[in-house]
Short mmCIF file of N, CA and C in Angstrom, two decimals:
data_model
loop_
_atom_site.label_atom_id
_atom_site.label_comp_id
_atom_site.label_asym_id
_atom_site.label_seq_id
_atom_site.Cartn_x
_atom_site.Cartn_y
_atom_site.Cartn_z
N GLY O 4 -8.30 -2.75 -10.16
CA GLY O 4 -8.18 -1.79 -11.21
C GLY O 4 -9.15 -1.48 -11.96
N GLU O 5 -9.09 -2.31 -13.24
CA GLU O 5 -11.32 -2.91 -13.72
C GLU O 5 -12.01 -2.25 -13.27
N LEU O 6 -12.16 -3.11 -11.89
CA LEU O 6 -13.34 -3.09 -11.35
C LEU O 6 -13.62 -1.20 -11.19
N ALA O 7 -12.57 -1.08 -10.63
CA ALA O 7 -12.33 0.39 -9.87
C ALA O 7 -12.47 0.93 -10.79
N ARG O 8 -12.81 0.90 -11.76
CA ARG O 8 -12.80 1.97 -13.36
C ARG O 8 -13.90 1.71 -13.60
N TRP O 9 -14.74 0.54 -14.24
CA TRP O 9 -15.92 0.26 -13.78
C TRP O 9 -16.88 1.11 -13.50
N VAL O 10 -16.52 0.83 -11.93
CA VAL O 10 -17.71 1.21 -11.11
C VAL O 10 -17.78 2.84 -11.72
N ARG O 11 -16.73 3.41 -11.34
CA ARG O 11 -16.21 5.16 -11.91
C ARG O 11 -17.53 5.91 -13.07
N SER O 12 -17.38 4.21 -14.08
CA SER O 12 -17.69 5.11 -15.95
C SER O 12 -19.30 4.46 -15.75
N LEU O 13 -19.94 3.99 -14.56
CA LEU O 13 -21.43 4.09 -14.03
C LEU O 13 -21.41 5.40 -12.55
N GLY O 14 -20.31 6.31 -12.64
CA GLY O 14 -20.90 7.25 -11.52
C GLY O 14 -20.79 7.01 -10.29
N GLY O 15 -20.20 5.45 -9.96
CA GLY O 15 -19.82 4.71 -8.70
C GLY O 15 -18.76 5.41 -7.50
N SER O 16 -18.83 4.90 -7.14
CA SER O 16 -17.08 6.07 -6.31
C SER O 16 -16.59 5.28 -5.36
N THR O 17 -17.39 4.17 -4.88
CA THR O 17 -16.80 2.90 -3.88
C THR O 17 -16.43 1.52 -4.13
N VAL O 18 -15.57 1.04 -3.91
CA VAL O 18 -15.55 -0.52 -3.94
C VAL O 18 -15.34 -1.46 -3.09
N GLY O 19 -16.47 -2.03 -1.86
CA GLY O 19 -15.95 -2.19 -0.89
C GLY O 19 -14.90 -4.16 -1.35
N THR O 20 -14.58 -4.43 -0.07
CA THR O 20 -13.73 -6.00 -0.77
C THR O 20 -14.17 -6.57 1.25
N LEU O 21 -13.60 -7.51 1.46
CA LEU O 21 -13.76 -7.41 2.73
C LEU O 21 -12.14 -7.03 2.99
N PRO O 22 -11.20 -7.10 4.36
CA PRO O 22 -10.75 -6.76 4.61
C PRO O 22 -9.40 -6.95 3.79
N LEU O 23 -8.10 -5.98 4.04
CA LEU O 23 -7.56 -6.76 2.95
C LEU O 23 -6.02 -7.20 4.60
N TYR O 24 -6.55 -7.56 5.30
CA TYR O 24 -5.35 -7.56 6.10
C TYR O 24 -4.80 -8.55 6.04
N PRO O 25 -3.32 -9.05 6.75
CA PRO O 25 -2.41 -10.06 6.56
C PRO O 25 -3.16 -10.75 7.46
N ILE O 26 -2.48 -12.09 7.32
CA ILE O 26 -2.98 -13.37 8.31
C ILE O 26 -2.01 -14.07 8.47
N PHE O 27 -2.28 -15.20 9.85
CA PHE O 27 -1.20 -16.06 9.55
C PHE O 27 -1.58 -17.66 9.40
N VAL O 28 -0.94 -17.86 7.73
CA VAL O 28 -1.26 -18.83 7.11
C VAL O 28 -0.75 -20.56 7.33
N ASP O 29 -0.27 -20.36 8.51
CA ASP O 29 0.01 -21.61 9.19
C ASP O 29 -1.20 -22.28 9.93
N ASP O 30 -2.33 -22.13 9.50
CA ASP O 30 -3.74 -22.46 10.59
C ASP O 30 -4.82 -22.46 9.57
N PRO O 31 -4.76 -22.92 8.44
CA PRO O 31 -5.13 -23.56 7.44
C PRO O 31 -6.75 -23.16 7.92
N GLY O 32 -7.66 -24.09 9.06
CA GLY O 32 -8.59 -23.61 9.47
C GLY O 32 -9.36 -22.65 9.52
N ASP O 33 -8.46 -21.30 9.82
CA ASP O 33 -8.79 -20.14 10.37
C ASP O 33 -7.99 -19.79 8.93
N PRO O 34 -7.90 -18.94 8.05
CA PRO O 34 -7.35 -18.08 7.59
C PRO O 34 -7.93 -16.77 7.12
N SER O 35 -8.90 -16.74 8.51
CA SER O 35 -9.91 -15.28 8.52
C SER O 35 -9.02 -13.84 8.21
N PRO O 36 -9.32 -12.91 7.64
CA PRO O 36 -9.15 -11.91 6.96
C PRO O 36 -10.43 -11.04 8.46
N TYR O 37 -10.93 -11.58 8.74
CA TYR O 37 -11.32 -10.78 10.48
C TYR O 37 -10.58 -10.77 11.36
N LEU O 38 -9.17 -12.26 11.43
CA LEU O 38 -8.45 -12.42 12.36
C LEU O 38 -6.66 -11.98 12.61
N PRO O 39 -6.72 -11.14 11.52
CA PRO O 39 -5.51 -10.36 11.67
C PRO O 39 -3.86 -10.62 11.76
N VAL O 40 -2.61 -10.33 11.09
CA VAL O 40 -1.78 -10.33 12.51
C VAL O 40 -2.03 -9.15 12.90
N SER O 41 -2.04 -8.17 11.73
CA SER O 41 -1.68 -6.80 12.13
C SER O 41 -3.31 -5.69 11.48
N ARG O 42 -3.23 -4.95 11.70
CA ARG O 42 -4.63 -4.07 11.24
C ARG O 42 -3.85 -3.11 10.48
N LEU O 43 -2.33 -2.28 10.59
CA LEU O 43 -2.05 -1.79 9.79
C LEU O 43 -0.46 -2.35 8.48
N ALA O 44 -1.53 -3.58 7.99
CA ALA O 44 0.10 -4.17 7.56
C ALA O 44 -1.19 -4.76 6.18
N LEU O 45 -1.59 -4.81 5.80
CA LEU O 45 -1.95 -5.45 4.08
C LEU O 45 -1.09 -7.08 3.59
N ASN O 46 -1.89 -8.07 3.52
CA ASN O 46 -2.24 -8.66 3.18
C ASN O 46 -1.14 -9.45 2.04
N GLU O 47 0.08 -9.62 1.74
CA GLU O 47 0.87 -10.02 0.52
C GLU O 47 0.57 -10.42 -0.38
N LEU O 48 -1.38 -11.51 -0.26
CA LEU O 48 -1.17 -12.87 -1.08
C LEU O 48 -1.77 -11.96 -1.72
N TYR O 49 -2.34 -11.22 -2.20
CA TYR O 49 -3.24 -10.20 -2.58
C TYR O 49 -2.09 -9.53 -3.91
N VAL O 50 -1.32 -9.31 -3.23
CA VAL O 50 -0.27 -8.66 -4.81
C VAL O 50 0.14 -8.99 -5.86
N GLU O 51 0.17 -8.39 -6.86
CA GLU O 51 -0.29 -8.93 -8.53
C GLU O 51 1.37 -8.53 -8.78
N VAL O 52 2.26 -9.31 -8.94
CA VAL O 52 3.24 -9.30 -8.79
C VAL O 52 4.33 -9.49 -10.85
N SER O 53 3.14 -10.25 -11.37
CA SER O 53 3.35 -9.89 -13.38
C SER O 53 3.59 -9.24 -13.78
N GLY O 54 3.62 -7.80 -13.66
CA GLY O 54 4.25 -6.28 -14.45
C GLY O 54 4.66 -5.52 -13.28
N LEU O 55 5.81 -5.91 -12.30
CA LEU O 55 6.63 -5.51 -10.75
C LEU O 55 7.93 -5.63 -12.30
N PRO O 56 8.05 -4.19 -11.43
CA PRO O 56 9.68 -3.46 -12.08
C PRO O 56 10.67 -4.55 -12.71
N GLU O 57 10.89 -5.02 -10.81
CA GLU O 57 11.96 -5.92 -10.91
C GLU O 57 11.96 -7.55 -11.69
N LEU O 58 10.92 -7.85 -11.90
CA LEU O 58 11.01 -8.36 -12.66
C LEU O 58 12.37 -7.93 -13.71
N ALA O 59 12.13 -7.45 -14.77
CA ALA O 59 13.34 -7.12 -15.72
C ALA O 59 14.56 -6.76 -15.48
N VAL O 60 14.95 -6.91 -13.65
CA VAL O 60 16.30 -6.80 -13.22
C VAL O 60 16.94 -8.32 -12.48
N SER O 61 15.56 -8.66 -13.15
CA SER O 61 15.95 -10.00 -11.33
C SER O 61 15.83 -11.54 -12.49
N ASP O 62 17.25 -12.24 -13.54
CA ASP O 62 18.07 -13.07 -13.61
C ASP O 62 16.97 -14.45 -13.14
N GLU O 63 16.76 -14.74 -11.67
CA GLU O 63 17.20 -15.26 -10.60
C GLU O 63 15.12 -15.07 -10.70
N ALA O 64 14.66 -14.12 -10.84
CA ALA O 64 13.21 -14.20 -10.32
C ALA O 64 12.56 -14.37 -11.71
N ARG O 65 12.93 -14.27 -12.69
CA ARG O 65 12.71 -15.22 -14.05
C ARG O 65 12.89 -16.39 -15.12
N GLU O 66 13.75 -17.12 -14.19
CA GLU O 66 14.39 -18.60 -14.00
C GLU O 66 12.80 -19.47 -12.84
N LEU O 67 12.96 -18.53 -12.14
CA LEU O 67 12.35 -18.99 -10.90
C LEU O 67 10.29 -19.08 -11.85
N LEU O 68 10.00 -18.34 -12.60
CA LEU O 68 8.77 -18.00 -12.86
C LEU O 68 8.44 -18.91 -14.27
N GLU O 69 10.18 -19.39 -14.83
CA GLU O 69 10.09 -20.12 -15.47
C GLU O 69 10.12 -21.89 -15.12
N SER O 70 10.29 -21.74 -13.93
CA SER O 70 10.95 -23.08 -13.68
C SER O 70 9.52 -23.77 -14.44
N SER O 71 9.59 -25.73 -14.26
CA SER O 71 7.63 -26.37 -14.85
C SER O 71 8.29 -26.90 -13.28
N GLY O 72 8.34 -26.73 -12.30
CA GLY O 72 8.15 -26.91 -10.75
C GLY O 72 7.34 -25.98 -9.81
N PHE O 73 7.44 -24.23 -10.17
CA PHE O 73 7.14 -23.20 -10.39
C PHE O 73 5.41 -23.17 -10.84
N ARG O 74 6.35 -23.66 -11.64
CA ARG O 74 4.85 -23.34 -12.48
C ARG O 74 3.80 -24.26 -12.53
N LYS O 75 3.91 -25.60 -11.81
CA LYS O 75 3.41 -26.59 -11.34
C LYS O 75 2.85 -26.07 -10.44
N ARG O 76 3.38 -25.59 -9.36
CA ARG O 76 2.63 -25.03 -8.20
C ARG O 76 1.58 -24.25 -8.47
N ILE O 77 1.73 -23.09 -8.91
CA ILE O 77 1.10 -22.26 -9.38
C ILE O 77 -0.44 -22.92 -10.04
N GLU O 78 -0.25 -23.60 -11.06
CA GLU O 78 -1.54 -24.54 -11.20
C GLU O 78 -2.02 -25.34 -10.50
N ASP O 79 -1.53 -26.05 -9.39
CA ASP O 79 -1.80 -26.18 -8.98
C ASP O 79 -2.88 -24.95 -7.75
N ALA O 80 -2.21 -24.51 -7.61
CA ALA O 80 -3.73 -23.19 -6.20
C ALA O 80 -4.25 -23.11 -7.39
N ARG O 81 -4.58 -22.36 -8.86
CA ARG O 81 -5.32 -22.66 -9.26
C ARG O 81 -6.17 -23.59 -9.05
N GLN O 82 -6.05 -24.52 -9.40
CA GLN O 82 -6.82 -25.56 -9.29
C GLN O 82 -7.79 -26.11 -8.78
N SER O 83 -7.53 -25.19 -7.01
CA SER O 83 -8.15 -25.70 -6.64
C SER O 83 -9.35 -25.37 -5.92
N VAL O 84 -10.14 -26.25 -5.30
CA VAL O 84 -11.19 -25.70 -5.45
C VAL O 84 -12.61 -25.77 -3.95
N LEU O 85 -10.52 -24.77 -3.18
CA LEU O 85 -11.17 -23.72 -2.36
C LEU O 85 -9.67 -22.90 -1.67
N VAL O 86 -9.16 -22.00 -1.80
CA VAL O 86 -8.06 -21.25 -1.53
C VAL O 86 -7.00 -21.89 -0.48
N ASP O 87 -6.10 -22.54 -0.51
CA ASP O 87 -5.02 -23.21 -0.46
C ASP O 87 -3.83 -21.95 -0.14
N TYR O 88 -4.53 -21.49 0.73
CA TYR O 88 -3.14 -20.44 1.57
C TYR O 88 -1.98 -20.43 1.87
N GLN O 89 -1.78 -22.34 2.50
CA GLN O 89 -0.67 -22.12 2.59
C GLN O 89 0.65 -22.62 1.16
N LEU O 90 -0.27 -23.21 -0.03
CA LEU O 90 0.82 -23.35 -1.34
C LEU O 90 1.06 -21.56 -1.66
N VAL O 91 -0.35 -20.82 -1.94
CA VAL O 91 -0.37 -19.92 -2.41
C VAL O 91 0.58 -19.14 -1.45
N SER O 92 0.50 -19.56 -0.42
CA SER O 92 2.07 -17.97 0.14
C SER O 92 3.23 -18.76 0.38
N ARG O 93 3.29 -20.20 -0.07
CA ARG O 93 4.68 -20.33 -0.06
C ARG O 93 4.88 -19.57 -2.08
N VAL O 94 4.42 -19.64 -2.56
CA VAL O 94 4.00 -19.75 -3.70
C VAL O 94 4.90 -18.03 -4.34
N SER O 95 4.06 -17.42 -3.10
CA SER O 95 4.27 -15.63 -2.99
C SER O 95 5.54 -15.66 -2.16
N ASP O 96 5.32 -16.09 -1.18
CA ASP O 96 6.89 -15.71 -0.47
C ASP O 96 7.94 -16.03 -1.45
N GLU O 97 8.19 -17.23 -2.63
CA GLU O 97 9.66 -17.34 -2.66
C GLU O 97 9.38 -16.43 -3.64
N LEU O 98 8.95 -15.72 -4.38
CA LEU O 98 8.88 -15.20 -5.43
C LEU O 98 9.02 -13.58 -4.77
N LEU O 99 8.54 -13.49 -4.20
CA LEU O 99 8.63 -11.62 -3.54
C LEU O 99 10.15 -11.94 -3.12
N GLY O 100 10.61 -13.04 -2.07
CA GLY O 100 11.37 -13.13 -1.57
C GLY O 100 12.17 -12.08 -2.94
N THR O 101 12.58 -13.09 -3.46
CA THR O 101 13.95 -12.91 -4.94
C THR O 101 13.52 -11.31 -5.16
N LEU O 102 12.42 -11.08 -5.70
CA LEU O 102 12.08 -9.44 -5.79
C LEU O 102 12.84 -8.56 -5.31
N ALA O 103 12.71 -9.15 -3.54
CA ALA O 103 13.16 -8.02 -2.96
C ALA O 103 14.40 -8.02 -2.73
N SER O 104 15.05 -9.36 -2.99
CA SER O 104 16.37 -9.34 -2.64
C SER O 104 16.76 -8.36 -4.45
N ALA O 105 16.16 -8.94 -5.19
CA ALA O 105 16.95 -7.93 -6.34
C ALA O 105 17.18 -6.63 -6.52
N ILE O 106 15.24 -5.97 -5.69
CA ILE O 106 15.49 -4.09 -5.52
C ILE O 106 16.72 -3.88 -4.58
N CYS O 107 17.09 -4.78 -3.51
CA CYS O 107 17.55 -3.87 -2.44
C CYS O 107 19.34 -4.21 -2.89
N ALA O 108 19.59 -4.74 -3.81
CA ALA O 108 20.86 -5.42 -5.13
C ALA O 108 21.49 -3.84 -5.17
N GLN O 109 20.03 -3.39 -5.97
CA GLN O 109 20.68 -2.07 -6.50
C GLN O 109 20.40 -0.64 -6.41
N THR O 110 21.08 0.49 -6.84
CA THR O 110 20.49 1.63 -6.81
C THR O 110 20.08 1.89 -7.91
N SER O 111 18.61 2.80 -7.28
CA SER O 111 18.17 3.37 -9.03
C SER O 111 16.69 4.26 -7.82
N ASP O 112 15.76 4.71 -9.07
CA ASP O 112 14.74 5.41 -8.17
C ASP O 112 14.12 4.61 -7.50
N ARG O 113 13.45 3.76 -7.99
CA ARG O 113 12.92 2.83 -7.03
C ARG O 113 13.27 1.83 -6.22
N ARG O 114 14.60 1.96 -6.04
CA ARG O 114 15.24 1.37 -4.87
C ARG O 114 14.74 2.63 -4.03
N GLY O 115 15.71 3.93 -4.21
CA GLY O 115 14.97 5.28 -3.29
C GLY O 115 13.89 5.10 -3.20
N ASP O 116 12.06 4.64 -4.15
CA ASP O 116 11.19 4.63 -3.59
C ASP O 116 10.91 3.65 -2.37
N PHE O 117 11.48 2.65 -2.42
CA PHE O 117 11.49 2.07 -1.18
C PHE O 117 12.00 2.00 0.19
N ASP O 118 13.25 3.00 -0.27
CA ASP O 118 13.43 3.53 0.64
C ASP O 118 13.26 4.33 1.74
N ARG O 119 11.98 5.08 0.98
CA ARG O 119 11.58 6.35 1.56
C ARG O 119 10.19 5.42 2.12
N PHE O 120 9.19 4.43 0.84
CA PHE O 120 8.06 4.34 1.84
C PHE O 120 9.35 3.70 3.44
N ILE O 121 10.21 2.49 3.85
CA ILE O 121 10.13 2.42 4.96
C ILE O 121 10.97 3.52 5.85
N ASN O 122 11.48 4.35 5.53
CA ASN O 122 11.27 5.47 6.21
C ASN O 122 10.17 6.30 6.65
N GLU O 123 9.10 6.28 6.05
CA GLU O 123 7.86 7.14 5.87
C GLU O 123 6.85 6.34 7.23
N HIS O 124 6.71 4.75 6.96
CA HIS O 124 5.88 4.28 7.88
C HIS O 124 6.55 3.31 8.49
N PRO O 125 7.15 3.36 9.75
CA PRO O 125 7.72 2.89 10.49
C PRO O 125 6.82 1.89 11.25
N HIS O 126 5.94 1.68 11.42
CA HIS O 126 5.00 0.53 11.76
C HIS O 126 4.98 -0.73 10.54
N ILE O 127 5.27 -0.02 9.97
CA ILE O 127 5.30 -1.53 9.10
C ILE O 127 6.78 -1.84 8.93
N VAL O 128 7.24 -1.10 9.60
CA VAL O 128 8.97 -1.45 9.72
C VAL O 128 9.01 -2.52 11.42
N GLN O 129 8.15 -2.12 12.14
CA GLN O 129 7.62 -2.95 13.36
C GLN O 129 6.71 -4.30 12.81
N TYR O 130 5.98 -3.91 12.10
CA TYR O 130 5.80 -5.45 11.27
C TYR O 130 6.49 -6.35 10.58
N ALA O 131 7.49 -6.39 9.76
CA ALA O 131 7.86 -7.03 9.28
C ALA O 131 9.08 -7.48 10.30
N ARG O 132 9.80 -7.03 10.91
CA ARG O 132 10.49 -7.32 12.19
C ARG O 132 9.46 -8.21 12.96
N PHE O 133 8.17 -7.87 13.23
CA PHE O 133 7.88 -9.14 14.31
C PHE O 133 7.70 -10.12 12.98
N ARG O 134 6.66 -9.95 11.60
CA ARG O 134 6.79 -11.31 11.15
C ARG O 134 8.29 -12.39 11.29
N SER O 135 9.24 -11.60 11.32
CA SER O 135 10.42 -11.92 10.75
C SER O 135 10.71 -12.71 12.34
N MET O 136 10.79 -12.67 13.26
CA MET O 136 10.47 -12.92 14.56
C MET O 136 9.58 -14.44 14.61
N ALA O 137 8.09 -14.19 14.97
CA ALA O 137 7.33 -15.14 14.72
C ALA O 137 7.94 -16.32 13.75
N ALA O 138 9.00 -16.00 12.61
CA ALA O 138 8.88 -17.01 12.08
C ALA O 138 9.99 -17.88 12.71
N ARG O 139 10.59 -17.03 13.05
CA ARG O 139 11.79 -17.96 13.99
C ARG O 139 11.68 -18.98 15.32
N ARG O 140 10.77 -17.62 16.46
CA ARG O 140 10.02 -18.54 17.47
C ARG O 140 8.53 -18.88 17.86
N GLY O 141 7.77 -19.27 16.32
CA GLY O 141 7.09 -19.27 16.72
C GLY O 141 5.89 -18.24 16.81
N ARG O 142 4.72 -17.83 16.46
CA ARG O 142 3.94 -16.86 16.07
C ARG O 142 3.46 -16.64 17.38
N ARG O 143 3.38 -17.15 18.70
CA ARG O 143 2.60 -17.09 19.78
C ARG O 143 3.33 -16.20 20.21
N TRP O 144 3.65 -14.92 20.43
CA TRP O 144 4.55 -14.31 20.86
C TRP O 144 4.38 -14.04 22.52
N ILE O 145 3.24 -14.24 22.96
CA ILE O 145 3.15 -15.03 24.50
C ILE O 145 4.34 -15.30 25.12
N ASP O 146 4.32 -16.63 24.13
CA ASP O 146 5.72 -17.34 24.64
C ASP O 146 6.75 -17.23 24.50
N TRP O 147 7.59 -15.99 24.31
CA TRP O 147 8.50 -15.59 23.52
C TRP O 147 9.26 -15.31 24.65
N PRO O 148 10.69 -15.46 25.12
CA PRO O 148 11.45 -14.86 26.55
C PRO O 148 11.40 -13.97 26.39
N ALA O 149 11.15 -13.60 27.98
CA ALA O 149 10.56 -12.08 28.45
C ALA O 149 12.47 -11.74 27.60
N GLU O 150 13.37 -11.69 28.40
CA GLU O 150 14.08 -11.04 27.47
C GLU O 150 14.81 -12.38 26.83
N ASP O 151 14.51 -10.66 25.21
CA ASP O 151 15.51 -10.94 24.39
C ASP O 151 16.74 -10.67 24.17
N ASN O 152 17.59 -11.95 24.07
CA ASN O 152 19.23 -11.74 23.47
C ASN O 152 19.19 -12.08 22.37
N ASP O 153 18.31 -12.84 21.65
CA ASP O 153 18.28 -13.05 19.98
C ASP O 153 17.96 -11.60 18.94
N ALA O 154 18.98 -10.71 19.03
CA ALA O 154 18.66 -9.33 18.34
C ALA O 154 18.66 -10.06 17.36
N PRO O 155 17.36 -9.78 16.70
CA PRO O 155 17.11 -9.82 15.22
C PRO O 155 17.87 -9.03 14.48
N PRO O 156 18.65 -9.40 12.89
CA PRO O 156 19.31 -9.37 12.11
C PRO O 156 19.51 -8.01 11.58
N ALA O 157 20.37 -7.20 10.53
CA ALA O 157 19.93 -6.31 10.23
C ALA O 157 18.56 -5.99 9.09
N LEU O 158 17.72 -4.88 10.14
CA LEU O 158 16.28 -5.10 8.12
C LEU O 158 16.98 -6.19 7.51
N LEU O 159 17.56 -5.09 6.50
CA LEU O 159 16.92 -5.41 4.78
C LEU O 159 18.38 -6.53 4.60
N ASP O 160 19.27 -7.10 5.45
CA ASP O 160 19.77 -8.26 5.72
C ASP O 160 18.78 -9.73 5.88
N ASP O 161 17.67 -9.60 6.68
CA ASP O 161 16.73 -10.13 6.79
C ASP O 161 15.57 -10.89 5.96
N PRO O 162 16.17 -11.88 5.54
CA PRO O 162 15.20 -12.26 4.47
C PRO O 162 13.89 -12.30 4.83
N ILE O 163 13.43 -12.53 5.39
CA ILE O 163 11.97 -12.82 6.15
C ILE O 163 11.16 -10.48 5.78
N ALA O 164 11.91 -10.45 6.66
CA ALA O 164 11.23 -8.42 7.13
C ALA O 164 11.85 -8.03 5.73
N ARG O 165 12.92 -8.47 5.21
CA ARG O 165 13.12 -7.42 3.20
C ARG O 165 12.05 -8.02 2.25
N ARG O 166 11.57 -9.23 2.36
CA ARG O 166 10.71 -10.01 2.41
C ARG O 166 8.94 -9.44 3.07
N GLN O 167 8.85 -9.44 3.59
CA GLN O 167 7.73 -8.48 4.43
C GLN O 167 7.36 -6.70 3.81
N LEU O 168 8.48 -6.15 3.31
CA LEU O 168 8.72 -4.54 3.82
C LEU O 168 8.22 -4.21 1.98
N TYR O 169 9.27 -5.44 1.44
CA TYR O 169 8.87 -5.18 -0.36
C TYR O 169 7.00 -5.70 -0.37
N ALA O 170 7.43 -6.41 0.71
CA ALA O 170 5.43 -6.68 -0.52
C ALA O 170 4.44 -5.77 0.42
N GLN O 171 4.78 -4.90 1.59
CA GLN O 171 3.91 -4.02 1.88
C GLN O 171 3.94 -2.80 0.98
N TRP O 172 5.32 -2.32 0.34
CA TRP O 172 5.37 -1.30 -0.20
C TRP O 172 4.79 -1.77 -1.70
N ILE O 173 4.97 -2.72 -2.52
CA ILE O 173 4.21 -2.73 -3.45
C ILE O 173 2.76 -2.89 -2.89
N ALA O 174 2.18 -3.78 -2.14
CA ALA O 174 0.72 -3.82 -2.01
C ALA O 174 0.08 -2.32 -1.83
N ASP O 175 1.34 -1.42 -1.64
CA ASP O 175 0.35 -0.10 -0.96
C ASP O 175 0.65 0.70 -2.30
N GLU O 176 1.82 0.72 -3.03
CA GLU O 176 1.19 0.62 -4.53
C GLU O 176 0.46 0.79 -5.02
N GLN O 177 0.55 -0.70 -5.26
CA GLN O 177 -1.27 -1.28 -5.75
C GLN O 177 -2.40 -0.45 -5.68
N LEU O 178 -2.70 -0.86 -4.13
CA LEU O 178 -3.44 -0.23 -3.79
C LEU O 178 -4.19 1.46 -3.84
N GLY O 179 -3.00 2.26 -4.12
CA GLY O 179 -2.65 3.71 -4.60
C GLY O 179 -3.94 3.63 -5.91
N ALA O 180 -2.72 3.09 -6.30
CA ALA O 180 -2.90 2.28 -8.10
C ALA O 180 -4.44 2.61 -8.22
N VAL O 181 -5.28 1.43 -7.38
CA VAL O 181 -6.58 1.99 -7.73
C VAL O 181 -7.78 2.37 -7.44
N GLN O 182 -7.35 3.30 -6.52
CA GLN O 182 -7.69 4.26 -5.63
C GLN O 182 -8.07 5.25 -6.82
N GLY O 183 -6.59 5.69 -7.34
CA GLY O 183 -6.40 6.38 -8.22
C GLY O 183 -7.09 6.82 -9.29
#
């Protein structure tokens, strides 16, 4: 956001980045945004969680952020010479999963916005289901059984799908705010 405001103050109108597509982080040798999981979704690793309203309503998330073990993992990620995508992903997934559970446990205008996002973005629902299935079966979908008898859990009852949907919603909100 600061960069976009600075560029606008100088008369500019465009800020370029690497692609913001999601990646598979289980292959540390190839965390390339040019080999995305999807070109229809955003990389949840870029979500800024510190100001999310769900932190105010989630004791579990605040306790996690304050725990010495979690703070140590964040510090380890920050001290790494190269980006440790697996570590960053684990830390991010844990916190985003907690925040996703928090929003799904409440009735609020914000929850309504989240539900609206889900309803208006069927491609993100498909992406979330794919990521959940990939976590259960392995990411190589080509190796999945031809006959799928393993029905996925209800969308918001599935912690992986719920976390993915929440992360996509937050990433979309934050990217929209920067563009604003």
